[in-house]
Amino acid sequence: GQQVMQIPQYQHVQEGEDFTTYCNSSTTLSNIQWYKQRPGGHPVFLIQLVKSGEVKKQKRLTFQFGEAKKNSSLHITATQTTDVGTYFCAGGNFNKFYFGSGTKLNVKP
Amino acid sequence: AAGVIQSPRHLIKEKRETATLKCYPIPRHDTVYWYQQGPGQDPQFLISFYEKMQSDKGSIPDRFSAQQFSDYHSELNMSSLELGDSALYFCASSWGGRETQYFGPGTRLLVL
């Protein structure tokens, strides 16, 4: 079956440092979505990538979809304490999405 | 803007009991997804419905069943509950099955 792997599992950074989480799939994905889940909350949609090699930016967040559509990354520049949470990628095809295991980000002020 | 509504928000049951979780998607959304998230784990896809028909099945146990009704709301029925069923159950909805999934606040189920 399709699996979506995500690394690292945990990341502790000092406020102002950069952060990157990587997502890899065993099979080609039709699209990939990124979500952020705060402790005790529900996953909140951040972005969807569809095209091979696509790069999208949201303020300090940069999302990338690999050329082979099997991997993706989320990079946060100059982290802030508000970035704390677990970042999940979710890749899949029509009607079925598999979440990565998530990267838990902790930002020290 | 209206969001996905889930009820109840919290539920406590005993082993071998049954539970029904309800999900009301965002208006005009025709696709519903159910996920189970254990403590410290990622959401595991259970099942999805598109236009009231089951569209895909993930790791949903045989003890669970779900359906989507004519008004597009969905119910997850869980029988013979086990301790391991204790988790956060999320419902998400989207339009057309290919678009962004919007998650509800979840139902926290505790099986004693």
XYZ file of C-alpha atoms in Angstrom:
221
model
C 0.000 0.000 0.000
C 0.914 3.595 -0.363
C 2.938 5.063 2.467
C 3.871 8.613 3.182
C 6.936 9.043 5.337
C 7.848 12.276 7.031
C 11.067 13.384 8.723
C 12.169 14.495 11.196
C 9.741 13.359 13.858
C 10.700 16.196 16.200
C 12.516 19.460 15.728
C 13.497 21.896 18.441
C 14.735 25.282 17.234
C 15.579 28.631 18.715
C 13.289 31.425 17.673
C 14.681 32.965 14.496
C 16.206 29.731 13.188
C 14.945 28.040 10.066
C 13.018 24.762 9.984
C 12.413 22.173 7.283
C 10.303 19.039 7.217
C 10.410 16.468 4.423
C 7.753 14.168 3.078
C 8.381 11.113 0.892
C 5.956 8.764 -0.781
C 6.544 5.266 -2.070
C 4.361 6.027 -5.072
C 3.639 8.992 -7.312
C 1.085 11.368 -5.839
C -1.583 13.291 -7.684
C -1.235 16.091 -5.188
C 0.102 16.811 -1.740
C -1.387 18.879 1.018
C 0.183 20.349 4.117
C -1.588 20.806 7.431
C -0.687 22.315 10.787
C -2.110 20.943 14.002
C -1.710 22.836 17.239
C -1.754 20.842 20.483
C -5.347 19.883 21.253
C -6.560 21.194 17.920
C -7.517 19.802 14.580
C -5.457 19.793 11.385
C -5.707 23.101 9.580
C -5.090 23.212 5.854
C -2.051 25.217 4.768
C -1.592 24.551 1.074
C -2.020 22.104 -1.787
C 0.608 21.363 -4.441
C -0.399 19.712 -7.684
C 2.215 20.302 -10.364
C 5.576 18.604 -10.664
C 8.319 20.865 -9.315
C 5.805 23.356 -7.958
C 6.980 25.885 -5.374
C 4.572 28.016 -3.383
C 5.237 30.598 -0.714
C 3.125 31.874 2.140
C 4.991 34.617 3.964
C 7.781 32.765 5.801
C 6.635 29.317 4.591
C 7.928 27.771 1.372
C 6.392 24.573 0.018
C 7.926 22.450 -2.698
C 6.682 19.443 -4.682
C 9.339 17.229 -6.223
C 9.777 16.736 -9.939
C 8.745 13.092 -9.659
C 5.761 14.031 -7.458
C 6.966 11.636 -4.788
C 8.383 14.062 -2.281
C 7.669 17.433 -0.807
C 9.125 19.839 1.704
C 7.997 22.653 3.929
C 10.548 25.260 4.937
C 9.920 27.943 7.530
C 12.294 30.907 7.557
C 13.044 32.655 10.858
C 10.690 30.641 13.056
C 8.468 32.325 15.600
C 6.844 30.885 18.725
C 3.514 30.963 16.886
C 4.900 28.330 14.500
C 4.776 25.712 17.270
C 2.718 22.667 16.327
C 2.810 19.483 14.313
C 3.118 19.782 10.564
C 1.613 16.990 8.510
C 1.893 16.302 4.834
C -0.944 14.359 3.243
C -0.489 12.825 -0.127
C -2.832 10.799 -2.180
C -5.124 10.366 -5.036
C -8.797 10.792 -5.642
C -10.743 10.447 -2.375
C -7.973 8.850 -0.365
C -5.249 10.685 1.442
C -2.462 9.300 3.566
C -1.006 11.478 6.240
C 2.669 11.500 7.010
C 3.659 10.831 10.593
C 4.082 14.543 11.211
C 6.945 16.713 12.416
C 6.467 18.236 15.829
C 8.062 21.673 15.920
C 8.997 23.332 19.174
C 10.301 26.896 19.083
C 12.174 28.260 22.069
C 11.798 31.996 22.626
C -17.815 31.011 7.376
C -19.461 27.715 8.245
C -17.111 24.928 9.202
C -17.374 21.188 9.606
C -19.461 20.285 12.639
C -18.910 17.135 14.613
C -20.954 15.782 17.452
C -20.544 14.892 20.157
C -17.264 16.593 20.971
C -16.515 14.175 23.784
C -17.802 10.677 24.410
C -17.106 8.161 27.128
C -18.130 4.547 26.596
C -17.392 1.205 28.144
C -15.929 -1.831 26.428
C -18.340 -3.682 24.161
C -20.693 -0.722 23.944
C -21.606 1.060 20.714
C -21.067 4.652 19.674
C -22.278 6.855 16.849
C -20.308 9.881 15.723
C -21.890 12.491 13.487
C -20.359 14.824 10.945
C -21.991 17.753 9.194
C -19.870 18.929 6.261
C -19.435 22.465 5.074
C -22.497 23.468 2.999
C -22.204 22.364 -0.644
C -19.379 19.963 0.128
C -20.179 16.529 -1.251
C -17.277 14.474 0.084
C -16.709 13.358 3.647
C -13.650 11.661 5.104
C -13.225 9.994 8.484
C -9.896 9.783 10.300
C -8.773 8.250 13.563
C -5.906 9.888 15.453
C -4.375 8.117 18.412
C -2.318 10.026 21.009
C 0.829 11.384 19.409
C 0.019 9.762 16.080
C -0.891 11.020 12.653
C -4.478 10.854 11.439
C -5.260 7.444 9.943
C -7.709 7.418 7.079
C -10.744 5.264 7.787
C -13.255 5.779 5.010
C -14.623 8.376 2.605
C -17.906 9.085 0.857
C -18.587 10.995 -2.313
C -22.134 11.891 -3.266
C -23.530 9.499 -0.641
C -21.580 6.524 -1.957
C -18.552 4.997 -0.299
C -15.617 6.119 -2.392
C -12.665 4.636 -0.587
C -11.816 2.541 2.397
C -8.768 2.734 4.599
C -7.979 1.072 7.891
C -11.522 0.968 9.178
C -12.162 -2.065 11.423
C -15.004 -4.415 10.518
C -16.695 -3.401 13.771
C -17.145 0.087 12.364
C -19.509 1.170 9.636
C -20.342 4.524 8.158
C -22.706 6.120 5.736
C -23.468 9.446 4.132
C -27.055 10.607 4.065
C -29.085 12.546 1.519
C -28.252 15.840 3.260
C -24.547 14.876 3.013
C -24.041 14.482 6.714
C -22.242 11.323 7.712
C -22.331 8.981 10.678
C -19.643 6.630 11.918
C -21.082 3.689 13.824
C -18.741 1.844 16.130
C -19.728 -1.405 17.794
C -18.102 -3.755 20.304
C -15.852 -0.926 21.406
C -12.366 -1.823 22.560
C -9.921 0.094 24.737
C -7.779 0.684 21.658
C -10.593 2.590 19.988
C -9.937 5.493 22.340
C -8.804 8.264 20.024
C -9.688 11.528 18.395
C -11.977 11.006 15.420
C -11.888 13.667 12.777
C -14.265 14.242 9.967
C -13.203 16.328 6.987
C -15.173 17.536 4.017
C -14.327 18.716 0.551
C -15.958 19.484 -2.735
C -15.622 17.101 -5.618
C -13.255 14.735 -3.834
C -10.154 16.425 -5.198
C -10.124 19.659 -3.329
C -8.868 20.812 0.028
C -10.070 18.860 3.023
C -11.464 20.967 5.828
C -11.339 19.267 9.176
C -13.899 19.390 11.921
C -12.903 19.877 15.569
C -12.999 16.144 16.219
C -14.768 13.847 18.632
C -12.671 12.587 21.499
C -13.729 9.049 22.332
C -12.645 7.389 25.543
C -13.378 3.701 26.024
C -13.117 2.478 29.595
